[in-house]
Amino acid sequence: MTDPVTAWRRLAGSTVLLDGFHALKHAVRFGAEVPVAVTADRAATLALADELATDVRDTLAGLLTEVPHETYASFVPRPHPTAVAALAVRPSRESNLEKLAHTPRTAPVVVLDNPRNLGNAGAVIRLAAGFGATGVVTTGTVDPWHPTVVRGGAGLHFATAVERLEVSGLPPGPLFALDPEGDDIRAMKLPDDAVLSFGSERTGLSPELRARADHLLSLPMRPQVSSYNLATSVAMTLYHWSCGAA
């Protein structure tokens, strides 16, 4: 067996950090290739798998190596309460782009236009995976595979297609952009091939994306309330789509 410390040091710069039990559980559940996984308490981790992830319990048992807590802690930016960490192979960009571009689609693509908060981006990816969205695309400088985003997404990057693109390279389909000045979303039926776009938490939609949008839509909001959290806005929009409401 390869020493986990040696393997970790060799792979850390070219793989995806799975930070915590739930990130590892989801990654394995959705087919990620995991070359190394460690825990500071193997018995406790497998007990957690018995409770929460019986479908992948045996796979986890074959992957996990117990290491001292100090070794585990040296692998992660800040220790997770479950004391589990792993490295996974990132899906190929070509494969993700093919999934995003494939038509006809049965579920929308979510676009985060120049997001600024890594935790928000992770929460959106978790939502998109839960709703079965085709994928999540970010524009701008934030890397959607940053470890903090993956932690916020609980490893569900592997359940949907996640990539960073220019506005000019967004997937095909009618582009619906959320904007306070748009039409009330409750009067609009969102098609399965929709591209649902959400602006930056601070500055809203970029001029480039706004100019490309086919429709501007707004979420219902009580007067004098400034805004919703980004993940909340995405959740409301995906829920509206999933209901087939018009």
Tab-separated table of C-alpha atoms in Angstrom:
chain	number	residue	atom	x	y	z
A	1	MET	CA	0.000	0.000	0.000
A	2	THR	CA	1.258	3.473	-0.876
A	3	ASP	CA	2.033	5.604	2.150
A	4	PRO	CA	-0.827	8.162	2.380
A	5	VAL	CA	1.511	11.018	3.295
A	6	THR	CA	3.689	10.357	0.248
A	7	ALA	CA	0.632	10.003	-1.983
A	8	TRP	CA	-0.911	13.190	-0.611
A	9	ARG	CA	2.212	15.248	-1.184
A	10	ARG	CA	2.537	13.895	-4.712
A	11	LEU	CA	-1.089	14.554	-5.711
A	12	ALA	CA	-2.155	17.621	-3.730
A	13	GLY	CA	-1.258	20.162	-6.393
A	14	SER	CA	-3.199	18.498	-9.208
A	15	THR	CA	-6.341	17.141	-7.558
A	16	VAL	CA	-9.490	18.330	-5.765
A	17	LEU	CA	-9.491	18.539	-1.971
A	18	LEU	CA	-12.482	16.795	-0.390
A	19	ASP	CA	-12.735	18.356	3.035
A	20	GLY	CA	-14.874	16.353	5.462
A	21	PHE	CA	-16.910	13.158	5.476
A	22	HIS	CA	-19.855	14.525	3.513
A	23	ALA	CA	-17.675	15.827	0.688
A	24	LEU	CA	-16.011	12.416	0.374
A	25	LYS	CA	-19.350	10.594	0.629
A	26	HIS	CA	-20.916	12.642	-2.176
A	27	ALA	CA	-17.869	12.464	-4.410
A	28	VAL	CA	-17.751	8.673	-4.128
A	29	ARG	CA	-21.509	8.406	-4.578
A	30	PHE	CA	-21.299	10.284	-7.873
A	31	GLY	CA	-18.379	8.398	-9.298
A	32	ALA	CA	-15.303	10.439	-8.397
A	33	GLU	CA	-11.896	8.807	-8.656
A	34	VAL	CA	-10.325	9.107	-5.181
A	35	PRO	CA	-6.660	8.045	-5.085
A	36	VAL	CA	-6.117	8.846	-1.377
A	37	ALA	CA	-8.416	9.332	1.627
A	38	VAL	CA	-7.474	9.699	5.283
A	39	THR	CA	-9.186	9.961	8.632
A	40	ALA	CA	-7.976	10.595	12.145
A	41	ASP	CA	-10.525	8.055	13.476
A	42	ARG	CA	-11.374	5.236	11.093
A	43	ALA	CA	-13.833	3.523	13.437
A	44	ALA	CA	-15.818	6.728	13.976
A	45	THR	CA	-15.834	7.506	10.267
A	46	LEU	CA	-17.140	4.071	9.330
A	47	ALA	CA	-19.750	4.306	12.061
A	48	LEU	CA	-20.869	7.560	10.464
A	49	ALA	CA	-21.017	5.780	7.117
A	50	ASP	CA	-23.140	3.037	8.677
A	51	GLU	CA	-25.546	5.736	9.822
A	52	LEU	CA	-25.585	8.112	6.850
A	53	ALA	CA	-24.107	6.439	3.782
A	54	THR	CA	-24.664	2.699	3.758
A	55	ASP	CA	-24.637	2.724	-0.048
A	56	VAL	CA	-20.950	3.688	-0.145
A	57	ARG	CA	-19.840	2.323	3.229
A	58	ASP	CA	-17.819	-0.549	1.786
A	59	THR	CA	-16.175	1.712	-0.781
A	60	LEU	CA	-15.183	4.145	1.947
A	61	ALA	CA	-13.813	1.300	4.047
A	62	GLY	CA	-11.551	0.351	1.154
A	63	LEU	CA	-10.369	3.932	0.623
A	64	LEU	CA	-9.766	5.277	4.123
A	65	THR	CA	-6.431	5.091	5.896
A	66	GLU	CA	-6.141	6.159	9.525
A	67	VAL	CA	-3.407	8.694	10.264
A	68	PRO	CA	-2.523	10.681	13.397
A	69	HIS	CA	-4.698	13.753	13.892
A	70	GLU	CA	-1.661	15.997	13.432
A	71	THR	CA	-0.996	14.431	10.023
A	72	TYR	CA	-4.625	14.833	8.993
A	73	ALA	CA	-4.662	18.466	10.157
A	74	SER	CA	-1.558	19.224	8.085
A	75	PHE	CA	-3.456	18.283	4.916
A	76	VAL	CA	-6.323	20.784	5.243
A	77	PRO	CA	-6.665	24.566	5.695
A	78	ARG	CA	-8.705	24.038	8.860
A	79	PRO	CA	-9.712	20.716	10.392
A	80	HIS	CA	-13.251	19.501	9.707
A	81	PRO	CA	-15.278	18.158	12.656
A	82	THR	CA	-15.385	14.719	11.000
A	83	ALA	CA	-11.566	14.637	10.634
A	84	VAL	CA	-11.799	13.211	7.110
A	85	ALA	CA	-9.996	14.433	3.998
A	86	ALA	CA	-9.380	13.037	0.545
A	87	LEU	CA	-8.058	13.959	-2.878
A	88	ALA	CA	-10.133	13.361	-5.999
A	89	VAL	CA	-9.407	13.606	-9.699
A	90	ARG	CA	-11.200	16.577	-11.241
A	91	PRO	CA	-13.539	15.681	-14.120
A	92	SER	CA	-12.094	16.657	-17.472
A	93	ARG	CA	-13.003	20.098	-18.742
A	94	GLU	CA	-13.828	18.582	-22.117
A	95	SER	CA	-16.354	16.214	-20.555
A	96	ASN	CA	-18.018	18.995	-18.579
A	97	LEU	CA	-18.183	21.313	-21.583
A	98	GLU	CA	-19.775	18.537	-23.607
A	99	LYS	CA	-22.450	18.048	-20.937
A	100	LEU	CA	-23.130	21.781	-20.739
A	101	ALA	CA	-23.405	22.162	-24.508
A	102	HIS	CA	-25.502	19.058	-25.141
A	103	THR	CA	-29.041	19.668	-26.355
A	104	PRO	CA	-31.853	19.047	-25.827
A	105	ARG	CA	-31.442	19.516	-22.090
A	106	THR	CA	-33.805	18.207	-19.444
A	107	ALA	CA	-32.716	20.716	-16.781
A	108	PRO	CA	-31.338	24.277	-16.747
A	109	VAL	CA	-27.775	25.488	-16.468
A	110	VAL	CA	-27.093	27.940	-13.626
A	111	VAL	CA	-24.709	30.818	-14.345
A	112	LEU	CA	-23.084	32.843	-11.569
A	113	ASP	CA	-21.916	36.064	-13.167
A	114	ASN	CA	-18.670	37.136	-11.477
A	115	PRO	CA	-19.476	35.756	-7.999
A	116	ARG	CA	-17.333	37.061	-5.152
A	117	ASN	CA	-18.107	34.811	-2.164
A	118	LEU	CA	-16.640	31.304	-2.300
A	119	GLY	CA	-19.101	29.921	0.231
A	120	ASN	CA	-22.049	31.243	-1.766
A	121	ALA	CA	-20.719	29.586	-4.910
A	122	GLY	CA	-20.417	26.285	-3.069
A	123	ALA	CA	-23.943	26.548	-1.708
A	124	VAL	CA	-25.262	27.173	-5.226
A	125	ILE	CA	-23.492	24.089	-6.577
A	126	ARG	CA	-25.028	22.035	-3.771
A	127	LEU	CA	-28.465	23.391	-4.681
A	128	ALA	CA	-27.971	22.768	-8.374
A	129	ALA	CA	-26.967	19.180	-7.719
A	130	GLY	CA	-29.996	18.691	-5.500
A	131	PHE	CA	-32.350	19.977	-8.195
A	132	GLY	CA	-30.632	17.945	-10.910
A	133	ALA	CA	-29.476	21.002	-12.860
A	134	THR	CA	-27.304	20.281	-15.884
A	135	GLY	CA	-24.455	22.311	-14.438
A	136	VAL	CA	-23.131	25.472	-12.838
A	137	VAL	CA	-21.019	27.944	-14.781
A	138	THR	CA	-19.136	30.860	-13.258
A	139	THR	CA	-17.771	33.898	-15.054
A	140	GLY	CA	-15.043	36.157	-13.705
A	141	THR	CA	-12.046	35.330	-11.562
A	142	VAL	CA	-13.408	32.927	-8.933
A	143	ASP	CA	-12.312	29.333	-9.475
A	144	PRO	CA	-15.452	27.192	-8.939
A	145	TRP	CA	-13.191	24.289	-7.933
A	146	HIS	CA	-11.430	26.243	-5.183
A	147	PRO	CA	-11.242	24.132	-1.987
A	148	THR	CA	-13.550	26.541	-0.132
A	149	VAL	CA	-16.148	26.234	-2.902
A	150	VAL	CA	-15.880	22.437	-2.863
A	151	ARG	CA	-16.287	22.442	0.918
A	152	GLY	CA	-19.368	24.660	0.627
A	153	GLY	CA	-20.740	22.344	-2.045
A	154	ALA	CA	-20.214	19.254	0.142
A	155	GLY	CA	-18.449	17.461	-2.691
A	156	LEU	CA	-21.453	17.721	-5.020
A	157	HIS	CA	-19.312	19.195	-7.797
A	158	PHE	CA	-19.153	15.577	-8.952
A	159	ALA	CA	-22.938	15.402	-9.310
A	160	THR	CA	-23.175	18.175	-11.915
A	161	ALA	CA	-20.970	19.896	-14.508
A	162	VAL	CA	-19.015	22.798	-12.963
A	163	GLU	CA	-16.844	25.067	-15.111
A	164	ARG	CA	-15.684	28.663	-15.511
A	165	LEU	CA	-16.446	30.324	-18.867
A	166	GLU	CA	-16.510	33.707	-20.544
A	167	VAL	CA	-19.936	35.262	-21.091
A	168	SER	CA	-19.383	34.809	-24.828
A	169	GLY	CA	-18.956	31.064	-24.308
A	170	LEU	CA	-22.061	30.317	-22.241
A	171	PRO	CA	-24.030	27.167	-23.102
A	172	PRO	CA	-26.835	27.404	-25.664
A	173	GLY	CA	-30.415	28.064	-24.636
A	174	PRO	CA	-32.667	30.989	-23.753
A	175	LEU	CA	-30.891	33.152	-21.193
A	176	PHE	CA	-32.991	34.304	-18.235
A	177	ALA	CA	-31.179	36.825	-16.028
A	178	LEU	CA	-32.386	37.729	-12.553
A	179	ASP	CA	-32.637	41.490	-12.043
A	180	PRO	CA	-34.734	43.694	-9.724
A	181	GLU	CA	-36.097	45.556	-12.768
A	182	GLY	CA	-37.159	42.398	-14.588
A	183	ASP	CA	-40.598	40.905	-15.072
A	184	ASP	CA	-42.108	38.989	-12.167
A	185	ILE	CA	-40.837	35.409	-12.377
A	186	ARG	CA	-44.233	34.114	-11.262
A	187	ALA	CA	-45.683	35.047	-14.669
A	188	MET	CA	-43.018	33.104	-16.590
A	189	LYS	CA	-42.672	29.377	-17.239
A	190	LEU	CA	-38.994	28.463	-17.322
A	191	PRO	CA	-38.103	25.901	-20.004
A	192	ASP	CA	-35.888	22.921	-19.335
A	193	ASP	CA	-33.174	24.293	-21.623
A	194	ALA	CA	-33.023	27.630	-19.791
A	195	VAL	CA	-29.745	29.267	-18.852
A	196	LEU	CA	-30.491	30.902	-15.479
A	197	SER	CA	-28.096	33.736	-14.695
A	198	PHE	CA	-27.468	35.507	-11.401
A	199	GLY	CA	-25.351	38.612	-10.880
A	200	SER	CA	-22.584	39.288	-8.395
A	201	GLU	CA	-23.587	39.654	-4.768
A	202	ARG	CA	-22.402	43.258	-4.789
A	203	THR	CA	-22.706	44.641	-8.306
A	204	GLY	CA	-25.409	42.533	-9.933
A	205	LEU	CA	-25.327	41.534	-13.582
A	206	SER	CA	-22.371	42.550	-15.697
A	207	PRO	CA	-23.105	44.715	-18.757
A	208	GLU	CA	-21.969	41.836	-20.980
A	209	LEU	CA	-24.411	39.352	-19.535
A	210	ARG	CA	-27.266	41.840	-19.317
A	211	ALA	CA	-26.820	42.652	-23.007
A	212	ARG	CA	-26.964	38.980	-23.918
A	213	ALA	CA	-30.029	38.125	-21.807
A	214	ASP	CA	-33.210	37.118	-23.620
A	215	HIS	CA	-35.365	37.847	-20.558
A	216	LEU	CA	-34.893	39.799	-17.314
A	217	LEU	CA	-36.792	38.321	-14.390
A	218	SER	CA	-37.315	39.463	-10.805
A	219	LEU	CA	-38.110	37.520	-7.656
A	220	PRO	CA	-40.986	38.617	-5.416
A	221	MET	CA	-39.653	40.717	-2.565
A	222	ARG	CA	-41.227	42.822	0.145
A	223	PRO	CA	-40.608	46.588	-0.234
A	224	GLN	CA	-37.605	47.938	1.690
A	225	VAL	CA	-35.876	44.535	1.723
A	226	SER	CA	-32.627	45.097	-0.144
A	227	SER	CA	-31.875	41.677	-1.589
A	228	TYR	CA	-31.769	37.926	-1.120
A	229	ASN	CA	-28.670	35.854	-0.521
A	230	LEU	CA	-27.333	34.492	-3.813
A	231	ALA	CA	-28.018	30.865	-2.924
A	232	THR	CA	-31.540	31.780	-1.817
A	233	SER	CA	-32.200	33.457	-5.169
A	234	VAL	CA	-30.978	30.392	-7.029
A	235	ALA	CA	-33.083	28.105	-4.843
A	236	MET	CA	-36.236	30.147	-5.459
A	237	THR	CA	-35.628	30.173	-9.208
A	238	LEU	CA	-34.877	26.461	-9.478
A	239	TYR	CA	-37.920	25.670	-7.368
A	240	HIS	CA	-40.069	27.774	-9.704
A	241	TRP	CA	-38.633	25.863	-12.664
A	242	SER	CA	-39.157	22.472	-10.994
A	243	CYS	CA	-42.831	23.249	-10.372
A	244	GLY	CA	-43.393	24.024	-14.031
A	245	ALA	CA	-45.161	27.192	-12.871
A	246	ALA	CA	-46.348	29.885	-15.231
